[in-house]
Each structure stands twice: as C-alpha cells, then as structure tokens.
Amino acid sequence: MSFRPLYRRVSLRAAVAAAALGGAVLVPATAAFADTVPATPAGQGQQATDAGTLIRTDELKGGLTAKVYKHGDQHVYYTAEVLDGAKALGVLTAGGGYAPEESKVFGNGIKVTLDFTGAVTSVVDAGSDGQGPVTPVGTLIRTDELKGGLTAKVYKHGDQHVYYTAEVLDGAKALGVLTAGGGYAPEESKVFGNGIKVTLDFTGAVTSVVDAGSDGQGPVTPVECVATVTKSIGAGTLAELSISPSGPSVVFQGADGKVLGQLSRLHPALPASAGFLGEIINPSSTAPQLRTNMEGGGHPASVTDFPKLPKGCSFTYATTSGNSTSGEGTSANGTETQTSQTSVVPKGSVAAGAEVEQNGSPVLIAVGGAAAVGAAGLGFVLMRRRAAASAR
C-alpha cells in the first residue's frame, strides 16, 4: 500500500495552516505599526484669517457699537469691530498671542478698549485729538506725598484686567506718568525733579527715594540684589525672568515688543484666557522655576530656572526648598532641556504584546514573534516533505 497521497495531503494542510497563521499575525502587526504615524497636531491647519464667532454686540458711548468675536480653541483671542451705525470704524484685537488689551479713539473722542477676556469698555476722551488720551483715564484712588515735595495721583484702570498709573506732580506741574500691572511691567521707576526716584508697582503702591548724585539718567543706588535673564519660549515670545529680595517675577513680550502678561511671587500664574501656559513653580522657594507652553495640544511644557539671588542678598519673606518634580528644565549652563519618553501601544490583535521604545531601545515583539511563527510553520512543512521522501 502506498502512503504518498497521505503525506502530500498532510504537507499541503500544514503549508496552508502556516500561511494562514502567518497572515493572521502579520497583518494586525503591520496595521498596528501604521497606527503609530503621528497625527497632525490640533489647530495646525487653522487659518490666520479665522472669521471668528460673533458672541455679542455691545452699546458704547457716543452712539457707537462693538461686535465682539471669539477666535480659536487652543489659543483663544477676541476681536471687536467698532461701528458708527452701519459704518465700520476699526477693529481691536486682544488675547491669545496678541497684547492683553488694545485701545483706540474713535469718532468724537470715544476711547474703546478690548481686553483678553473679550470685555469692551468705552469712555469719553475729552481733549483728545484722536491720537489717544491726554490725561490718565481711570479712577483716582488716592494722592500720595513723596520725597522732595512731590505728589503722586494714583489711578486704577479696568475691572478684569487691572493696572495702575501714577501721575507725578511738583505742585500743579505734571512731571510724568508711571504705569504698572495688567499687561504692563510689574513695576516702573523714573527719576523726577531734584533726583527723586519714584516707583509704582502692579498693586498700585508708590514709593520714593532720594537718588543723590543721579543726573536724571537713572538710580545710582545699588542694584546688585537683582538678577535678570531673558529666554525665548517659542512663537516669537520672550520671557524676562528676574529675581530680587521680593521674589521672582516674569514679563512676557511678543515679537513686536508688546507686553503679553507678567507673573510675580504673589500672582504666579497666567489666566487660561491668556492663550498660553505661564506659571512660576514654587514661587516662594529659594529656587523657583518658570513653566511655559506656547503650543498646547499635548506638546510638552518647558521649564526654565530663574537666576540665583546674588550673594550677600536675602529674601524679604519666609522661603521654602525649591526642588521641581518636573522632568523638564534647564541645565546648569542655562541650556533648556526637555526630558520625555514616548511609548506607542498598537491597536488590534497585538496590542497586548507590542511596545515600541524610541531613542535607540529595542523594537519589540509582535512582528518578530509573527515572523518566528511563520518560519516555524515553513520549517515544519519542509521536514515533513523530507521525511516523506526518505520513506519512499
């Protein structure tokens, strides 16, 4: 009796089974690795000409109106189209990557302001010729007596986005104006009169010192207890990080030089409506850090060290230890570093056993396993065929 047909049937069945098994394993593995192709980041295709969504129409002074539009999802900003009846007079833009607020004078001296929250205000700017206000627009909250017989009238501006101005006077003569807070720097200082240095900070507080020996170009008092560095944080934005006895502070500036926001020890985080992440980590510590993210959409944030307080100087508040728990930061030489690890978990039938570790580590296991199974099946077929041939 011949057994050749039986051997042929067994060999054929084994070959078919091996091929089917290899195909069943290899196809999902291939699909799984296809799933690792990165998707286009959210918002990358958004057009700069986004028309926005009309959220309301505000009635303004002087019979004007403002149509307020909201733009974007990740980086929200607002525009306000100012109209006199049906006639468009101009557009204001604020928030996101733009300045925290924008003001213009329209019509018969109506100053309209849009801030980064989408709020619109209007005031009668009497005396303006359309170039801007002549006198500070705001609420007078007090008048301070300064050194050298000077005085400062302190004004508060805004509701959501508060800032202050101080008009410095010598008797009835106005010498100049200081501005701080809101979208401006945390403090501003100038030397007036006979060497009187006046400083306004973002809380509205005014101080004055005799700057003996100054020729009006600036203070001659020691500044060795202040250290400042400037870092690029992306999207054309600069962050000026300062450390002083009163703590850390940050001023964000856009590519056009406009101030986009500021942070301090007492106000360590930007609001969500600012359009980007900015916060001081451990603001009351001896080693604070700045965390920023200009992209969002899952993009890792960057962490930058503040400069060290100079030797011989001390903080004016109780400090804590300042070790960051983040894996991102700056190295000792000031170079920004980012530490991240990416894992890819395939979909489909090999999801439980496959993992890819990038940056030079092994590429595991599913495809190699599938290839091994396929090779084993083919080897089995060849061995059976050889055994059959020798039996003949």
Short mmCIF file of C-alpha atoms in Angstrom, two decimals:
data_model
loop_
_atom_site.label_atom_id
_atom_site.label_comp_id
_atom_site.label_asym_id
_atom_site.label_seq_id
_atom_site.Cartn_x
_atom_site.Cartn_y
_atom_site.Cartn_z
CA MET A 1 0.00 0.00 0.00
CA SER A 2 1.30 3.48 -0.90
CA PHE A 3 1.10 6.36 1.61
CA ARG A 4 2.23 9.08 -0.80
CA PRO A 5 -1.23 10.72 -1.11
CA LEU A 6 -1.49 10.85 2.67
CA TYR A 7 1.91 12.56 3.01
CA ARG A 8 1.01 15.03 0.29
CA ARG A 9 -2.30 15.87 1.98
CA VAL A 10 -0.57 16.33 5.35
CA SER A 11 2.11 18.55 3.77
CA LEU A 12 -0.49 20.61 1.94
CA ARG A 13 -2.61 21.06 5.07
CA ALA A 14 0.44 22.08 7.10
CA ALA A 15 1.51 24.62 4.50
CA VAL A 16 -1.96 26.15 4.32
CA ALA A 17 -2.19 26.33 8.12
CA ALA A 18 1.24 28.00 8.40
CA ALA A 19 0.39 30.54 5.72
CA ALA A 20 -2.94 31.34 7.35
CA LEU A 21 -1.33 31.70 10.76
CA GLY A 22 1.42 33.96 9.42
CA GLY A 23 -1.09 36.15 7.63
CA ALA A 24 -3.35 36.39 10.66
CA VAL A 25 -0.47 37.58 12.84
CA LEU A 26 1.45 39.74 10.39
CA VAL A 27 -1.50 41.77 9.09
CA PRO A 28 -2.61 43.13 12.52
CA ALA A 29 1.04 43.80 13.41
CA THR A 30 1.52 45.82 10.24
CA ALA A 31 -1.69 47.72 10.93
CA ALA A 32 -0.58 48.34 14.49
CA PHE A 33 2.65 49.98 13.39
CA ALA A 34 0.73 52.01 10.85
CA ASP A 35 -1.22 53.36 13.82
CA THR A 36 1.97 54.90 15.20
CA VAL A 37 2.18 57.51 12.43
CA PRO A 38 1.75 60.83 14.26
CA ALA A 39 -1.44 62.72 13.59
CA THR A 40 -1.44 66.35 12.55
CA PRO A 41 -1.42 68.48 15.72
CA ALA A 42 -4.74 70.05 16.57
CA GLY A 43 -5.07 73.55 15.24
CA GLN A 44 -2.09 73.24 12.87
CA GLY A 45 -4.29 73.73 9.88
CA GLN A 46 -6.22 76.66 11.33
CA GLN A 47 -6.20 79.66 9.06
CA ALA A 48 -4.99 83.02 10.31
CA THR A 49 -8.00 84.55 8.60
CA ASP A 50 -10.41 82.85 11.01
CA ALA A 51 -13.57 84.96 10.92
CA GLY A 52 -14.43 84.02 14.49
CA THR A 53 -17.77 83.53 16.20
CA LEU A 54 -19.93 86.55 16.98
CA ILE A 55 -20.71 86.32 20.71
CA ARG A 56 -22.46 89.65 21.33
CA THR A 57 -22.92 93.28 20.29
CA ASP A 58 -22.15 95.99 22.88
CA GLU A 59 -23.58 99.50 23.03
CA LEU A 60 -20.81 102.07 23.52
CA LYS A 61 -20.66 105.74 24.38
CA GLY A 62 -21.27 108.27 21.63
CA GLY A 63 -23.80 106.00 19.92
CA LEU A 64 -21.12 103.56 18.78
CA THR A 65 -21.47 99.77 18.87
CA ALA A 66 -18.95 96.92 19.02
CA LYS A 67 -19.40 93.46 17.54
CA VAL A 68 -17.29 91.07 19.63
CA TYR A 69 -15.91 87.89 18.02
CA LYS A 70 -14.21 84.88 19.64
CA HIS A 71 -11.42 83.15 17.70
CA GLY A 72 -9.61 79.84 18.14
CA ASP A 73 -9.87 76.91 20.55
CA GLN A 74 -6.41 76.28 21.99
CA HIS A 75 -5.23 79.89 21.80
CA VAL A 76 -8.34 81.99 22.27
CA TYR A 77 -8.33 85.65 21.31
CA TYR A 78 -11.01 88.26 20.64
CA THR A 79 -11.71 90.99 18.12
CA ALA A 80 -14.13 93.89 18.40
CA GLU A 81 -15.40 95.63 15.28
CA VAL A 82 -16.37 99.19 16.22
CA LEU A 83 -19.20 100.74 14.20
CA ASP A 84 -20.99 104.06 13.93
CA GLY A 85 -24.35 102.87 12.67
CA ALA A 86 -23.52 100.68 9.68
CA LYS A 87 -20.12 102.30 9.15
CA ALA A 88 -17.13 100.26 10.35
CA LEU A 89 -14.60 102.48 12.13
CA GLY A 90 -11.94 99.93 13.02
CA VAL A 91 -11.07 96.64 14.75
CA LEU A 92 -9.45 95.91 18.12
CA THR A 93 -7.65 92.64 18.91
CA ALA A 94 -6.62 91.20 22.30
CA GLY A 95 -5.70 87.89 23.96
CA GLY A 96 -4.03 84.76 22.64
CA GLY A 97 -0.73 85.75 21.03
CA TYR A 98 -1.78 89.41 20.90
CA ALA A 99 -1.49 92.08 23.60
CA PRO A 100 -3.68 91.65 26.71
CA GLU A 101 -5.66 94.70 25.64
CA GLU A 102 -5.92 97.24 22.84
CA SER A 103 -7.39 100.74 22.90
CA LYS A 104 -8.21 103.20 20.14
CA VAL A 105 -10.03 106.53 19.98
CA PHE A 106 -12.96 106.63 17.52
CA GLY A 107 -15.47 109.21 16.36
CA ASN A 108 -15.79 112.27 18.57
CA GLY A 109 -13.16 111.24 21.10
CA ILE A 110 -14.58 107.89 22.28
CA LYS A 111 -11.81 105.67 23.63
CA VAL A 112 -12.76 101.99 23.20
CA THR A 113 -10.78 99.22 24.92
CA LEU A 114 -10.94 95.45 24.32
CA ASP A 115 -9.19 93.14 26.81
CA PHE A 116 -8.09 89.48 26.64
CA THR A 117 -11.36 88.27 28.23
CA GLY A 118 -13.43 89.81 25.43
CA ALA A 119 -14.72 92.66 27.62
CA VAL A 120 -15.24 96.01 25.89
CA THR A 121 -15.31 99.39 27.64
CA SER A 122 -15.68 102.92 26.34
CA VAL A 123 -15.02 106.36 27.81
CA VAL A 124 -15.35 109.91 26.55
CA ASP A 125 -11.79 111.07 25.92
CA ALA A 126 -12.45 114.80 26.14
CA GLY A 127 -9.47 116.81 24.96
CA SER A 128 -8.07 114.08 22.74
CA ASP A 129 -7.48 114.80 19.09
CA GLY A 130 -7.81 111.17 18.16
CA GLN A 131 -4.21 110.26 18.94
CA GLY A 132 -5.04 108.97 22.41
CA PRO A 133 -5.93 110.25 25.87
CA VAL A 134 -4.23 113.39 27.15
CA THR A 135 -4.85 112.69 30.83
CA PRO A 136 -4.96 109.33 32.64
CA VAL A 137 -8.30 107.59 32.17
CA GLY A 138 -9.26 105.67 35.29
CA THR A 139 -10.49 106.05 38.86
CA LEU A 140 -8.46 108.24 41.21
CA ILE A 141 -7.97 106.14 44.36
CA ARG A 142 -5.57 108.35 46.35
CA THR A 143 -2.88 111.02 46.30
CA ASP A 144 0.50 110.15 47.87
CA GLU A 145 3.03 112.58 49.34
CA LEU A 146 6.52 111.85 48.00
CA LYS A 147 10.01 112.95 48.90
CA GLY A 148 11.23 116.30 47.63
CA GLY A 149 7.75 117.84 47.94
CA LEU A 150 6.39 115.82 45.01
CA THR A 151 2.96 114.16 44.94
CA ALA A 152 1.54 111.21 43.00
CA LYS A 153 -2.08 110.81 41.94
CA VAL A 154 -2.74 107.06 41.69
CA TYR A 155 -5.41 105.81 39.26
CA LYS A 156 -6.92 102.34 38.94
CA HIS A 157 -7.88 101.09 35.47
CA GLY A 158 -10.05 98.18 34.34
CA ASP A 159 -12.06 95.53 36.14
CA GLN A 160 -10.98 92.14 34.80
CA HIS A 161 -7.53 93.28 33.73
CA VAL A 162 -6.47 95.77 36.41
CA TYR A 163 -3.49 98.08 36.09
CA TYR A 164 -2.42 101.35 37.71
CA THR A 165 -1.00 104.70 36.71
CA ALA A 166 0.66 107.32 38.91
CA GLU A 167 0.79 110.93 37.75
CA VAL A 168 3.76 112.60 39.45
CA LEU A 169 3.44 116.33 40.15
CA ASP A 170 5.56 119.14 41.54
CA GLY A 171 2.83 121.40 42.88
CA ALA A 172 0.44 121.83 39.96
CA LYS A 173 3.04 120.90 37.36
CA ALA A 174 2.79 117.38 35.92
CA LEU A 175 6.24 115.78 35.62
CA GLY A 176 5.29 112.42 34.15
CA VAL A 177 3.26 109.22 34.44
CA LEU A 178 4.21 105.73 35.65
CA THR A 179 2.28 102.59 34.62
CA ALA A 180 2.36 99.08 36.13
CA GLY A 181 0.29 95.88 36.30
CA GLY A 182 -2.17 94.37 33.86
CA GLY A 183 -0.44 94.00 30.52
CA TYR A 184 2.38 96.32 31.58
CA ALA A 185 5.55 95.59 33.54
CA PRO A 186 5.19 94.63 37.24
CA GLU A 187 6.76 97.96 38.19
CA GLU A 188 8.10 101.16 36.65
CA SER A 189 10.58 103.67 38.06
CA LYS A 190 11.65 107.13 36.92
CA VAL A 191 13.76 109.92 38.41
CA PHE A 192 11.96 113.28 38.71
CA GLY A 193 12.86 116.78 39.86
CA ASN A 194 15.96 117.05 42.02
CA GLY A 195 16.89 113.36 41.91
CA ILE A 196 13.73 111.78 43.36
CA LYS A 197 13.30 108.20 42.18
CA VAL A 198 9.59 107.24 42.16
CA THR A 199 8.43 103.63 41.72
CA LEU A 200 4.91 102.32 41.01
CA ASP A 201 4.25 98.56 41.29
CA PHE A 202 1.44 96.33 39.99
CA THR A 203 -0.51 96.62 43.28
CA GLY A 204 -0.73 100.42 42.93
CA ALA A 205 1.83 101.08 45.68
CA VAL A 206 4.09 104.11 45.18
CA THR A 207 7.50 104.62 46.82
CA SER A 208 10.09 107.38 46.53
CA VAL A 209 13.77 107.70 47.48
CA VAL A 210 16.33 110.45 47.20
CA ASP A 211 18.64 109.44 44.38
CA ALA A 212 21.56 111.67 45.37
CA GLY A 213 24.19 112.00 42.69
CA SER A 214 21.91 111.00 39.82
CA ASP A 215 21.89 113.21 36.76
CA GLY A 216 18.41 112.09 35.83
CA GLN A 217 19.58 109.10 33.81
CA GLY A 218 18.57 106.60 36.48
CA PRO A 219 19.26 105.48 40.04
CA VAL A 220 22.75 105.25 41.46
CA THR A 221 21.61 103.16 44.39
CA PRO A 222 22.96 99.56 44.41
CA VAL A 223 21.13 97.11 42.15
CA GLU A 224 23.37 94.11 42.86
CA CYS A 225 20.47 92.27 44.53
CA VAL A 226 18.55 91.97 41.25
CA ALA A 227 19.40 89.34 38.62
CA THR A 228 17.65 89.11 35.25
CA VAL A 229 17.84 86.75 32.27
CA THR A 230 15.85 86.71 29.04
CA LYS A 231 14.74 83.43 27.42
CA SER A 232 12.95 82.63 24.18
CA ILE A 233 9.91 80.44 24.92
CA GLY A 234 8.71 79.95 21.34
CA ALA A 235 6.24 81.57 18.96
CA GLY A 236 8.40 84.70 18.90
CA THR A 237 7.78 85.31 22.60
CA LEU A 238 10.44 86.31 25.15
CA ALA A 239 10.29 85.78 28.89
CA GLU A 240 12.30 88.14 31.10
CA LEU A 241 12.94 86.30 34.36
CA SER A 242 14.03 88.38 37.36
CA ILE A 243 14.88 87.51 40.94
CA SER A 244 15.15 90.06 43.74
CA PRO A 245 14.66 90.17 47.51
CA SER A 246 10.90 90.49 46.88
CA GLY A 247 10.87 87.24 44.87
CA PRO A 248 10.64 86.04 41.26
CA SER A 249 8.89 87.96 38.51
CA VAL A 250 8.38 87.44 34.77
CA VAL A 251 7.48 89.76 31.91
CA PHE A 252 6.31 88.15 28.63
CA GLN A 253 6.92 90.12 25.44
CA GLY A 254 5.66 89.42 21.94
CA ALA A 255 7.67 89.69 18.74
CA ASP A 256 6.51 93.30 18.36
CA GLY A 257 7.76 94.22 21.84
CA LYS A 258 4.31 94.41 23.40
CA VAL A 259 3.89 93.07 26.91
CA LEU A 260 1.66 89.96 26.86
CA GLY A 261 1.47 89.44 30.61
CA GLN A 262 3.50 89.21 33.78
CA LEU A 263 3.92 86.99 36.82
CA SER A 264 5.15 87.56 40.35
CA ARG A 265 5.50 85.64 43.59
CA LEU A 266 2.01 86.70 44.66
CA HIS A 267 0.48 86.24 41.19
CA PRO A 268 2.35 83.18 39.87
CA ALA A 269 0.08 82.00 37.01
CA LEU A 270 -1.44 83.49 33.88
CA PRO A 271 -5.21 83.11 33.45
CA ALA A 272 -6.42 80.50 30.97
CA SER A 273 -7.65 83.27 28.68
CA ALA A 274 -4.08 84.47 28.15
CA GLY A 275 -3.82 81.86 25.38
CA PHE A 276 -0.63 80.16 26.58
CA LEU A 277 0.68 78.50 29.72
CA GLY A 278 2.85 80.59 32.03
CA GLU A 279 3.37 79.84 35.71
CA ILE A 280 6.03 80.08 38.39
CA ILE A 281 6.72 76.75 40.10
CA ASN A 282 7.44 77.06 43.84
CA PRO A 283 7.26 80.88 43.78
CA SER A 284 8.19 81.25 47.46
CA SER A 285 11.16 78.88 47.28
CA THR A 286 14.85 79.66 47.01
CA ALA A 287 14.94 78.06 43.54
CA PRO A 288 11.74 78.93 41.63
CA GLN A 289 11.23 77.82 38.04
CA LEU A 290 9.14 79.04 35.12
CA ARG A 291 6.91 76.57 33.25
CA THR A 292 5.69 77.66 29.80
CA ASN A 293 3.89 76.11 26.85
CA MET A 294 3.16 78.15 23.74
CA GLU A 295 1.72 75.25 21.67
CA GLY A 296 -0.68 73.19 23.77
CA GLY A 297 -2.35 70.18 22.19
CA GLY A 298 -0.31 67.70 24.24
CA HIS A 299 3.01 69.35 23.43
CA PRO A 300 5.34 69.11 26.46
CA ALA A 301 5.85 72.24 28.54
CA SER A 302 9.29 73.76 29.08
CA VAL A 303 10.74 74.53 32.50
CA THR A 304 13.41 77.19 32.99
CA ASP A 305 15.35 78.05 36.14
CA PHE A 306 15.29 81.58 37.49
CA PRO A 307 18.69 83.15 38.09
CA LYS A 308 20.06 82.80 41.60
CA LEU A 309 19.72 85.65 44.07
CA PRO A 310 23.16 87.32 44.19
CA LYS A 311 25.45 86.56 47.12
CA GLY A 312 25.03 88.82 50.11
CA CYS A 313 21.32 89.38 49.35
CA SER A 314 18.36 87.78 51.11
CA PHE A 315 14.64 87.36 50.51
CA THR A 316 12.19 89.52 52.44
CA TYR A 317 9.81 86.59 53.07
CA ALA A 318 9.96 83.08 54.53
CA THR A 319 11.27 80.71 51.86
CA THR A 320 10.82 77.01 51.20
CA SER A 321 13.03 74.47 49.47
CA GLY A 322 12.60 74.61 45.71
CA ASN A 323 13.10 71.25 44.07
CA SER A 324 10.97 70.78 40.96
CA THR A 325 9.29 67.44 40.38
CA SER A 326 9.17 68.01 36.63
CA GLY A 327 11.37 66.12 34.17
CA GLU A 328 11.89 69.27 32.15
CA GLY A 329 14.03 72.27 32.89
CA THR A 330 17.32 73.94 32.20
CA SER A 331 20.75 72.56 32.71
CA ALA A 332 23.39 74.18 34.89
CA ASN A 333 24.79 76.11 31.94
CA GLY A 334 21.39 77.59 31.15
CA THR A 335 20.61 75.42 28.15
CA GLU A 336 16.96 74.49 28.06
CA THR A 337 16.33 70.76 28.22
CA GLN A 338 13.27 68.62 27.85
CA THR A 339 13.04 65.03 29.05
CA SER A 340 10.26 62.95 27.61
CA GLN A 341 9.62 59.29 26.85
CA THR A 342 7.30 58.11 24.13
CA SER A 343 5.54 54.76 24.16
CA VAL A 344 3.44 53.52 21.26
CA VAL A 345 0.73 51.00 22.04
CA PRO A 346 -0.53 49.42 18.80
CA LYS A 347 -4.17 48.71 18.20
CA GLY A 348 -5.67 45.44 17.09
CA SER A 349 -4.86 41.85 17.98
CA VAL A 350 -1.23 42.53 19.02
CA ALA A 351 -1.96 45.47 21.30
CA ALA A 352 -1.38 43.45 24.45
CA GLY A 353 2.11 42.33 23.47
CA ALA A 354 3.66 45.10 21.44
CA GLU A 355 5.53 48.14 22.58
CA VAL A 356 7.91 50.49 20.85
CA GLU A 357 10.51 52.34 22.84
CA GLN A 358 12.13 55.02 20.74
CA ASN A 359 15.54 56.71 21.06
CA GLY A 360 17.60 53.60 20.26
CA SER A 361 15.93 50.97 22.50
CA PRO A 362 14.58 47.63 21.17
CA VAL A 363 11.62 47.49 18.86
CA LEU A 364 9.50 44.71 20.37
CA ILE A 365 7.98 41.87 19.96
CA ALA A 366 4.93 41.23 17.87
CA VAL A 367 6.46 41.37 14.39
CA GLY A 368 9.42 39.22 15.41
CA GLY A 369 7.05 36.73 17.01
CA ALA A 370 4.89 36.63 13.93
CA ALA A 371 7.90 36.06 11.70
CA ALA A 372 9.09 33.27 14.01
CA VAL A 373 5.72 31.54 13.83
CA GLY A 374 5.70 31.76 10.06
CA ALA A 375 9.25 30.41 9.79
CA ALA A 376 8.42 27.55 12.15
CA GLY A 377 5.45 26.59 10.01
CA LEU A 378 7.50 26.54 6.82
CA GLY A 379 10.23 24.53 8.55
CA PHE A 380 7.64 22.01 9.66
CA VAL A 381 6.43 21.58 6.09
CA LEU A 382 9.95 21.06 4.75
CA MET A 383 10.79 18.49 7.41
CA ARG A 384 7.62 16.51 6.69
CA ARG A 385 8.30 16.55 2.97
CA ARG A 386 11.86 15.29 3.52
CA ALA A 387 10.59 12.57 5.84
CA ALA A 388 8.06 11.53 3.23
CA ALA A 389 10.70 11.46 0.53
CA SER A 390 13.05 9.28 2.60
CA ALA A 391 10.18 6.88 3.40
CA ARG A 392 9.69 6.33 -0.30
#
